[in-house]
Amino acid sequence: MPLELAREAEQRTSTGYVDRAIQCRLSDHEGDDHYGLLTELDTYGTALWLRWHGTETALLALPDCPMTGPGPDGEGCCLFADHPEAHTWQHAPEVTSYAS
Ligand SMILES: [Zn+2]
Ligand SMILES: [Zn+2]
Protein backbone atom coordinates (compact mmCIF):
# COMPACT_ATOMS: atom_id res chain seq x y z
CA MET A 1 0.00 0.00 0.00
CA PRO A 2 1.16 3.58 -0.54
CA LEU A 3 3.30 4.92 2.26
CA GLU A 4 1.18 8.05 2.84
CA LEU A 5 -1.91 5.93 3.24
CA ALA A 6 -0.15 3.60 5.64
CA ARG A 7 0.89 6.59 7.74
CA GLU A 8 -2.60 8.03 7.71
CA ALA A 9 -4.06 4.67 8.68
CA GLU A 10 -1.59 4.31 11.53
CA GLN A 11 -2.55 7.70 12.89
CA ARG A 12 -6.13 6.55 13.11
CA THR A 13 -5.47 3.46 15.17
CA SER A 14 -4.76 3.24 18.86
CA THR A 15 -1.95 0.77 18.29
CA GLY A 16 -0.27 2.97 15.69
CA TYR A 17 0.32 -0.08 13.61
CA VAL A 18 -1.37 -1.54 10.57
CA ASP A 19 -0.38 -4.57 8.59
CA ARG A 20 0.85 -3.34 5.25
CA ALA A 21 0.53 -6.70 3.57
CA ILE A 22 -3.07 -6.19 2.57
CA GLN A 23 -5.14 -8.87 0.93
CA CYS A 24 -8.60 -8.54 -0.50
CA ARG A 25 -11.11 -10.12 1.87
CA LEU A 26 -13.93 -10.52 -0.61
CA SER A 27 -14.76 -13.89 -2.00
CA ASP A 28 -13.84 -14.43 -5.66
CA HIS A 29 -15.30 -11.52 -7.50
CA GLU A 30 -15.56 -9.97 -10.92
CA GLY A 31 -15.37 -6.28 -10.06
CA ASP A 32 -12.11 -4.39 -9.84
CA ASP A 33 -12.74 -2.85 -6.43
CA HIS A 34 -10.84 -4.73 -3.76
CA TYR A 35 -11.18 -4.37 -0.02
CA GLY A 36 -8.52 -5.20 2.52
CA LEU A 37 -8.94 -4.98 6.29
CA LEU A 38 -6.36 -2.73 7.91
CA THR A 39 -7.35 -2.72 11.54
CA GLU A 40 -10.24 -2.54 13.97
CA LEU A 41 -11.00 0.98 15.14
CA ASP A 42 -11.66 2.09 18.71
CA THR A 43 -15.29 2.69 17.87
CA TYR A 44 -17.01 -0.60 18.57
CA GLY A 45 -18.02 -2.51 15.47
CA THR A 46 -16.04 -0.34 13.08
CA ALA A 47 -12.92 -1.14 11.15
CA LEU A 48 -10.59 0.67 8.81
CA TRP A 49 -10.53 -0.70 5.30
CA LEU A 50 -8.40 -0.02 2.29
CA ARG A 51 -10.27 0.01 -0.99
CA TRP A 52 -8.22 -0.16 -4.14
CA HIS A 53 -8.95 -0.17 -7.81
CA GLY A 54 -5.81 -0.43 -9.85
CA THR A 55 -3.54 2.20 -8.33
CA GLU A 56 -6.38 4.24 -6.84
CA THR A 57 -6.71 3.72 -3.13
CA ALA A 58 -8.94 5.05 -0.39
CA LEU A 59 -9.18 4.64 3.37
CA LEU A 60 -12.66 3.90 4.63
CA ALA A 61 -13.98 3.54 8.16
CA LEU A 62 -16.81 1.06 7.77
CA PRO A 63 -19.20 -0.64 10.19
CA ASP A 64 -18.94 -4.40 10.50
CA CYS A 65 -21.31 -6.56 8.50
CA PRO A 66 -24.12 -7.48 10.92
CA MET A 67 -25.02 -10.74 9.24
CA THR A 68 -24.28 -14.04 10.87
CA GLY A 69 -24.55 -17.54 9.53
CA PRO A 70 -27.56 -19.77 10.16
CA GLY A 71 -28.02 -21.63 13.43
CA PRO A 72 -27.63 -20.69 17.08
CA ASP A 73 -23.85 -20.58 16.80
CA GLY A 74 -23.86 -18.70 13.53
CA GLU A 75 -20.47 -17.50 12.53
CA GLY A 76 -20.05 -13.75 12.10
CA CYS A 77 -19.15 -12.24 8.76
CA CYS A 78 -15.66 -10.73 8.64
CA LEU A 79 -16.57 -8.06 6.09
CA PHE A 80 -18.19 -4.63 6.33
CA ALA A 81 -21.85 -3.67 6.11
CA ASP A 82 -23.30 -3.68 2.58
CA HIS A 83 -20.22 -5.32 1.12
CA PRO A 84 -20.46 -6.79 -2.39
CA GLU A 85 -20.21 -10.54 -2.92
CA ALA A 86 -20.91 -13.28 -0.41
CA HIS A 87 -20.58 -13.18 3.38
CA THR A 88 -17.44 -14.84 4.60
CA TRP A 89 -19.44 -17.59 6.32
CA GLN A 90 -21.02 -18.44 2.98
CA HIS A 91 -17.59 -19.20 1.68
CA ALA A 92 -16.22 -21.45 4.36
CA PRO A 93 -13.53 -23.64 2.86
CA GLU A 94 -15.52 -26.73 3.59
CA VAL A 95 -19.27 -27.10 3.91
CA THR A 96 -20.38 -29.89 6.19
CA SER A 97 -24.04 -30.62 6.48
CA TYR A 98 -25.63 -32.95 8.97
CA ALA A 99 -28.84 -34.78 8.26
CA SER A 100 -30.91 -33.80 11.28
ZN1 LIG B 1 -10.66 -8.36 -4.56
ZN1 LIG C 1 -21.28 -10.04 5.34
GROMACS .gro file of N, CA and C and ligand atoms in nm:
model
  302
    1MET      N    1   0.085  -0.119   0.000
    1MET     CA    2   0.000   0.000   0.000
    1MET      C    3   0.088   0.124   0.000
    2PRO      N    4   0.036   0.235  -0.051
    2PRO     CA    5   0.116   0.358  -0.054
    2PRO      C    6   0.156   0.403   0.085
    3LEU      N    7   0.276   0.453   0.097
    3LEU     CA    8   0.330   0.492   0.226
    3LEU      C    9   0.246   0.598   0.296
    4GLU      N   10   0.199   0.698   0.219
    4GLU     CA   11   0.118   0.805   0.284
    4GLU      C   12  -0.009   0.747   0.345
    5LEU      N   13  -0.069   0.653   0.273
    5LEU     CA   14  -0.191   0.593   0.324
    5LEU      C   15  -0.162   0.509   0.448
    6ALA      N   16  -0.052   0.440   0.447
    6ALA     CA   17  -0.015   0.360   0.564
    6ALA      C   18   0.003   0.452   0.685
    7ARG      N   19   0.069   0.564   0.663
    7ARG     CA   20   0.089   0.659   0.774
    7ARG      C   21  -0.044   0.712   0.824
    8GLU      N   22  -0.131   0.749   0.730
    8GLU     CA   23  -0.260   0.803   0.771
    8GLU      C   24  -0.339   0.697   0.849
    9ALA      N   25  -0.335   0.575   0.800
    9ALA     CA   26  -0.406   0.467   0.868
    9ALA      C   27  -0.351   0.448   1.009
   10GLU      N   28  -0.220   0.453   1.022
   10GLU     CA   29  -0.159   0.431   1.153
   10GLU      C   30  -0.195   0.540   1.251
   11GLN      N   31  -0.215   0.661   1.200
   11GLN     CA   32  -0.255   0.770   1.289
   11GLN      C   33  -0.396   0.751   1.341
   12ARG      N   34  -0.474   0.672   1.271
   12ARG     CA   35  -0.613   0.655   1.311
   12ARG      C   36  -0.635   0.535   1.401
   13THR      N   37  -0.532   0.462   1.430
   13THR     CA   38  -0.547   0.346   1.517
   13THR      C   39  -0.484   0.374   1.652
   14SER      N   40  -0.533   0.305   1.753
   14SER     CA   41  -0.476   0.324   1.886
   14SER      C   42  -0.340   0.254   1.897
   15THR      N   43  -0.321   0.149   1.820
   15THR     CA   44  -0.195   0.077   1.829
   15THR      C   45  -0.086   0.146   1.748
   16GLY      N   46  -0.126   0.232   1.654
   16GLY     CA   47  -0.027   0.297   1.569
   16GLY      C   48   0.038   0.202   1.472
   17TYR      N   49  -0.027   0.090   1.451
   17TYR     CA   50   0.032  -0.008   1.361
   17TYR      C   51  -0.074  -0.070   1.272
   18VAL      N   52  -0.050  -0.077   1.146
   18VAL     CA   53  -0.137  -0.154   1.057
   18VAL      C   54  -0.050  -0.249   0.975
   19ASP      N   55  -0.108  -0.359   0.941
   19ASP     CA   56  -0.038  -0.457   0.859
   19ASP      C   57  -0.037  -0.407   0.716
   20ARG      N   58   0.079  -0.390   0.661
   20ARG     CA   59   0.085  -0.334   0.525
   20ARG      C   60   0.075  -0.440   0.417
   21ALA      N   61   0.073  -0.562   0.456
   21ALA     CA   62   0.053  -0.670   0.357
   21ALA      C   63  -0.097  -0.696   0.346
   22ILE      N   64  -0.161  -0.617   0.263
   22ILE     CA   65  -0.307  -0.619   0.257
   22ILE      C   66  -0.354  -0.719   0.152
   23GLN      N   67  -0.452  -0.797   0.189
   23GLN     CA   68  -0.514  -0.887   0.093
   23GLN      C   69  -0.662  -0.859   0.085
   24CYS      N   70  -0.716  -0.872  -0.033
   24CYS     CA   71  -0.860  -0.854  -0.050
   24CYS      C   72  -0.934  -0.961   0.028
   25ARG      N   73  -1.036  -0.917   0.104
   25ARG     CA   74  -1.111  -1.012   0.187
   25ARG      C   75  -1.239  -1.061   0.121
   26LEU      N   76  -1.270  -1.007   0.005
   26LEU     CA   77  -1.393  -1.052  -0.061
   26LEU      C   78  -1.373  -1.193  -0.115
   27SER      N   79  -1.484  -1.262  -0.131
   27SER     CA   80  -1.476  -1.389  -0.200
   27SER      C   81  -1.446  -1.361  -0.348
   28ASP      N   82  -1.416  -1.463  -0.424
   28ASP     CA   83  -1.384  -1.443  -0.566
   28ASP      C   84  -1.484  -1.349  -0.629
   29HIS      N   85  -1.435  -1.249  -0.696
   29HIS     CA   86  -1.530  -1.152  -0.750
   29HIS      C   87  -1.484  -1.101  -0.886
   30GLU      N   88  -1.580  -1.043  -0.956
   30GLU     CA   89  -1.556  -0.997  -1.092
   30GLU      C   90  -1.510  -0.852  -1.094
   31GLY      N   91  -1.565  -0.772  -1.005
   31GLY     CA   92  -1.537  -0.628  -1.006
   31GLY      C   93  -1.391  -0.599  -0.977
   32ASP      N   94  -1.350  -0.477  -1.005
   32ASP     CA   95  -1.211  -0.439  -0.984
   32ASP      C   96  -1.187  -0.369  -0.852
   33ASP      N   97  -1.292  -0.347  -0.774
   33ASP     CA   98  -1.274  -0.285  -0.643
   33ASP      C   99  -1.239  -0.394  -0.543
   34HIS      N  100  -1.127  -0.375  -0.476
   34HIS     CA  101  -1.084  -0.473  -0.376
   34HIS      C  102  -1.085  -0.408  -0.239
   35TYR      N  103  -1.110  -0.488  -0.138
   35TYR     CA  104  -1.118  -0.437  -0.002
   35TYR      C  105  -1.030  -0.519   0.091
   36GLY      N  106  -0.938  -0.451   0.156
   36GLY     CA  107  -0.852  -0.520   0.252
   36GLY      C  108  -0.871  -0.460   0.391
   37LEU      N  109  -0.877  -0.545   0.492
   37LEU     CA  110  -0.894  -0.498   0.629
   37LEU      C  111  -0.760  -0.450   0.683
   38LEU      N  112  -0.759  -0.326   0.733
   38LEU     CA  113  -0.636  -0.273   0.791
   38LEU      C  114  -0.631  -0.300   0.939
   39THR      N  115  -0.735  -0.257   1.009
   39THR     CA  116  -0.735  -0.272   1.154
   39THR      C  117  -0.873  -0.242   1.209
   40GLU      N  118  -0.901  -0.293   1.328
   40GLU     CA  119  -1.024  -0.254   1.397
   40GLU      C  120  -1.002  -0.113   1.451
   41LEU      N  121  -1.110  -0.036   1.456
   41LEU     CA  122  -1.100   0.098   1.514
   41LEU      C  123  -1.150   0.095   1.658
   42ASP      N  124  -1.124   0.203   1.732
   42ASP     CA  125  -1.166   0.209   1.871
   42ASP      C  126  -1.318   0.209   1.884
   43THR      N  127  -1.384   0.270   1.787
   43THR     CA  128  -1.529   0.269   1.787
   43THR      C  129  -1.576   0.125   1.771
   44TYR      N  130  -1.660   0.079   1.862
   44TYR     CA  131  -1.701  -0.060   1.857
   44TYR      C  132  -1.771  -0.094   1.726
   45GLY      N  133  -1.735  -0.206   1.668
   45GLY     CA  134  -1.802  -0.251   1.547
   45GLY      C  135  -1.762  -0.175   1.422
   46THR      N  136  -1.650  -0.110   1.425
   46THR     CA  137  -1.604  -0.034   1.308
   46THR      C  138  -1.459  -0.072   1.278
   47ALA      N  139  -1.429  -0.080   1.153
   47ALA     CA  140  -1.292  -0.114   1.115
   47ALA      C  141  -1.247  -0.025   1.000
   48LEU      N  142  -1.118  -0.014   0.987
   48LEU     CA  143  -1.059   0.067   0.881
   48LEU      C  144  -1.023  -0.025   0.765
   49TRP      N  145  -1.075   0.011   0.649
   49TRP     CA  146  -1.053  -0.070   0.530
   49TRP      C  147  -0.978   0.010   0.424
   50LEU      N  148  -0.904  -0.061   0.345
   50LEU     CA  149  -0.840  -0.002   0.229
   50LEU      C  150  -0.914  -0.053   0.107
   51ARG      N  151  -0.965   0.040   0.027
   51ARG     CA  152  -1.027   0.001  -0.099
   51ARG      C  153  -0.930   0.038  -0.210
   52TRP      N  154  -0.907  -0.052  -0.300
   52TRP     CA  155  -0.822  -0.016  -0.414
   52TRP      C  156  -0.881  -0.066  -0.544
   53HIS      N  157  -0.847   0.011  -0.646
   53HIS     CA  158  -0.895  -0.017  -0.781
   53HIS      C  159  -0.779   0.022  -0.870
   54GLY      N  160  -0.704  -0.076  -0.915
   54GLY     CA  161  -0.581  -0.043  -0.985
   54GLY      C  162  -0.487   0.027  -0.889
   55THR      N  163  -0.443   0.147  -0.923
   55THR     CA  164  -0.354   0.220  -0.833
   55THR      C  165  -0.428   0.322  -0.749
   56GLU      N  166  -0.560   0.331  -0.766
   56GLU     CA  167  -0.638   0.424  -0.684
   56GLU      C  168  -0.674   0.359  -0.552
   57THR      N  169  -0.643   0.428  -0.445
   57THR     CA  170  -0.671   0.372  -0.313
   57THR      C  171  -0.747   0.471  -0.228
   58ALA      N  172  -0.822   0.419  -0.132
   58ALA     CA  173  -0.894   0.505  -0.039
   58ALA      C  174  -0.904   0.435   0.095
   59LEU      N  175  -0.898   0.517   0.202
   59LEU     CA  176  -0.918   0.464   0.337
   59LEU      C  177  -1.064   0.484   0.374
   60LEU      N  178  -1.126   0.382   0.427
   60LEU     CA  179  -1.266   0.390   0.463
   60LEU      C  180  -1.287   0.332   0.602
   61ALA      N  181  -1.357   0.407   0.686
   61ALA     CA  182  -1.398   0.354   0.816
   61ALA      C  183  -1.539   0.299   0.798
   62LEU      N  184  -1.554   0.169   0.809
   62LEU     CA  185  -1.681   0.106   0.777
   62LEU      C  186  -1.731   0.023   0.894
   63PRO      N  187  -1.864   0.022   0.915
   63PRO     CA  188  -1.920  -0.064   1.019
   63PRO      C  189  -1.911  -0.210   0.979
   64ASP      N  190  -1.901  -0.296   1.078
   64ASP     CA  191  -1.894  -0.440   1.050
   64ASP      C  192  -2.024  -0.490   0.988
   65CYS      N  193  -2.012  -0.592   0.906
   65CYS     CA  194  -2.131  -0.656   0.850
   65CYS      C  195  -2.207  -0.723   0.965
   66PRO      N  196  -2.337  -0.694   0.978
   66PRO     CA  197  -2.412  -0.748   1.092
   66PRO      C  198  -2.462  -0.890   1.071
   67MET      N  199  -2.444  -0.944   0.954
   67MET     CA  200  -2.502  -1.074   0.924
   67MET      C  201  -2.420  -1.188   0.985
   68THR      N  202  -2.494  -1.285   1.037
   68THR     CA  203  -2.428  -1.404   1.087
   68THR      C  204  -2.487  -1.526   1.018
   69GLY      N  205  -2.412  -1.631   1.018
   69GLY     CA  206  -2.455  -1.754   0.953
   69GLY      C  207  -2.574  -1.815   1.024
   70PRO      N  208  -2.638  -1.913   0.959
   70PRO     CA  209  -2.756  -1.977   1.016
   70PRO      C  210  -2.721  -2.058   1.139
   71GLY      N  211  -2.823  -2.080   1.224
   71GLY     CA  212  -2.802  -2.163   1.343
   71GLY      C  213  -2.769  -2.079   1.464
   72PRO      N  214  -2.785  -2.142   1.582
   72PRO     CA  215  -2.763  -2.069   1.708
   72PRO      C  216  -2.619  -2.025   1.726
   73ASP      N  217  -2.525  -2.096   1.667
   73ASP     CA  218  -2.385  -2.058   1.680
   73ASP      C  219  -2.334  -1.998   1.550
   74GLY      N  220  -2.422  -1.926   1.482
   74GLY     CA  221  -2.386  -1.870   1.353
   74GLY      C  222  -2.257  -1.791   1.359
   75GLU      N  223  -2.176  -1.815   1.263
   75GLU     CA  224  -2.047  -1.750   1.253
   75GLU      C  225  -2.069  -1.606   1.205
   76GLY      N  226  -1.993  -1.512   1.257
   76GLY     CA  227  -2.005  -1.375   1.210
   76GLY      C  228  -1.935  -1.357   1.076
   77CYS      N  229  -1.980  -1.256   1.003
   77CYS     CA  230  -1.915  -1.224   0.876
   77CYS      C  231  -1.797  -1.132   0.907
   78CYS      N  232  -1.687  -1.152   0.839
   78CYS     CA  233  -1.566  -1.073   0.864
   78CYS      C  234  -1.555  -0.951   0.773
   79LEU      N  235  -1.663  -0.920   0.700
   79LEU     CA  236  -1.657  -0.806   0.609
   79LEU      C  237  -1.732  -0.687   0.669
   80PHE      N  238  -1.754  -0.586   0.589
   80PHE     CA  239  -1.819  -0.463   0.633
   80PHE      C  240  -1.964  -0.462   0.585
   81ALA      N  241  -2.043  -0.375   0.646
   81ALA     CA  242  -2.185  -0.367   0.611
   81ALA      C  243  -2.201  -0.331   0.463
   82ASP      N  244  -2.297  -0.393   0.399
   82ASP     CA  245  -2.330  -0.368   0.258
   82ASP      C  246  -2.216  -0.401   0.163
   83HIS      N  247  -2.132  -0.494   0.202
   83HIS     CA  248  -2.022  -0.532   0.112
   83HIS      C  249  -2.079  -0.605  -0.010
   84PRO      N  250  -2.006  -0.599  -0.122
   84PRO     CA  251  -2.046  -0.679  -0.239
   84PRO      C  252  -2.008  -0.825  -0.214
   85GLU      N  253  -2.056  -0.912  -0.298
   85GLU     CA  254  -2.021  -1.054  -0.292
   85GLU      C  255  -2.076  -1.121  -0.167
   86ALA      N  256  -2.033  -1.245  -0.146
   86ALA     CA  257  -2.091  -1.328  -0.041
   86ALA      C  258  -2.032  -1.295   0.096
   87HIS      N  259  -2.111  -1.329   0.202
   87HIS     CA  260  -2.058  -1.318   0.338
   87HIS      C  261  -1.949  -1.422   0.356
   88THR      N  262  -1.857  -1.392   0.446
   88THR     CA  263  -1.744  -1.484   0.460
   88THR      C  264  -1.790  -1.623   0.507
   89TRP      N  265  -1.898  -1.627   0.586
   89TRP     CA  266  -1.944  -1.759   0.632
   89TRP      C  267  -2.013  -1.837   0.521
   90GLN      N  268  -2.046  -1.772   0.412
   90GLN     CA  269  -2.102  -1.844   0.298
   90GLN      C  270  -1.992  -1.907   0.215
   91HIS      N  271  -1.871  -1.869   0.245
   91HIS     CA  272  -1.759  -1.920   0.168
   91HIS      C  273  -1.659  -1.990   0.257
   92ALA      N  274  -1.711  -2.064   0.353
   92ALA     CA  275  -1.622  -2.145   0.436
   92ALA      C  276  -1.550  -2.243   0.343
   93PRO      N  277  -1.428  -2.275   0.376
   93PRO     CA  278  -1.353  -2.364   0.286
   93PRO      C  279  -1.417  -2.501   0.268
   94GLU      N  280  -1.490  -2.542   0.370
   94GLU     CA  281  -1.552  -2.673   0.359
   94GLU      C  282  -1.693  -2.664   0.416
   95VAL      N  283  -1.789  -2.715   0.342
   95VAL     CA  284  -1.927  -2.710   0.391
   95VAL      C  285  -1.966  -2.851   0.437
   96THR      N  286  -1.998  -2.860   0.564
   96THR     CA  287  -2.038  -2.989   0.619
   96THR      C  288  -2.184  -2.980   0.657
   97SER      N  289  -2.266  -3.067   0.604
   97SER     CA  290  -2.404  -3.062   0.648
   97SER      C  291  -2.441  -3.193   0.716
   98TYR      N  292  -2.518  -3.179   0.822
   98TYR     CA  293  -2.563  -3.295   0.897
   98TYR      C  294  -2.708  -3.320   0.863
   99ALA      N  295  -2.744  -3.444   0.845
   99ALA     CA  296  -2.884  -3.478   0.826
   99ALA      C  297  -2.947  -3.481   0.965
  100SER      N  298  -3.031  -3.382   0.995
  100SER     CA  299  -3.091  -3.380   1.128
  100SER      C  300  -3.240  -3.364   1.118
  101ZN      ZN  301  -1.066  -0.836  -0.456
  102ZN      ZN  302  -2.128  -1.004   0.534
   0.00000   0.00000   0.00000
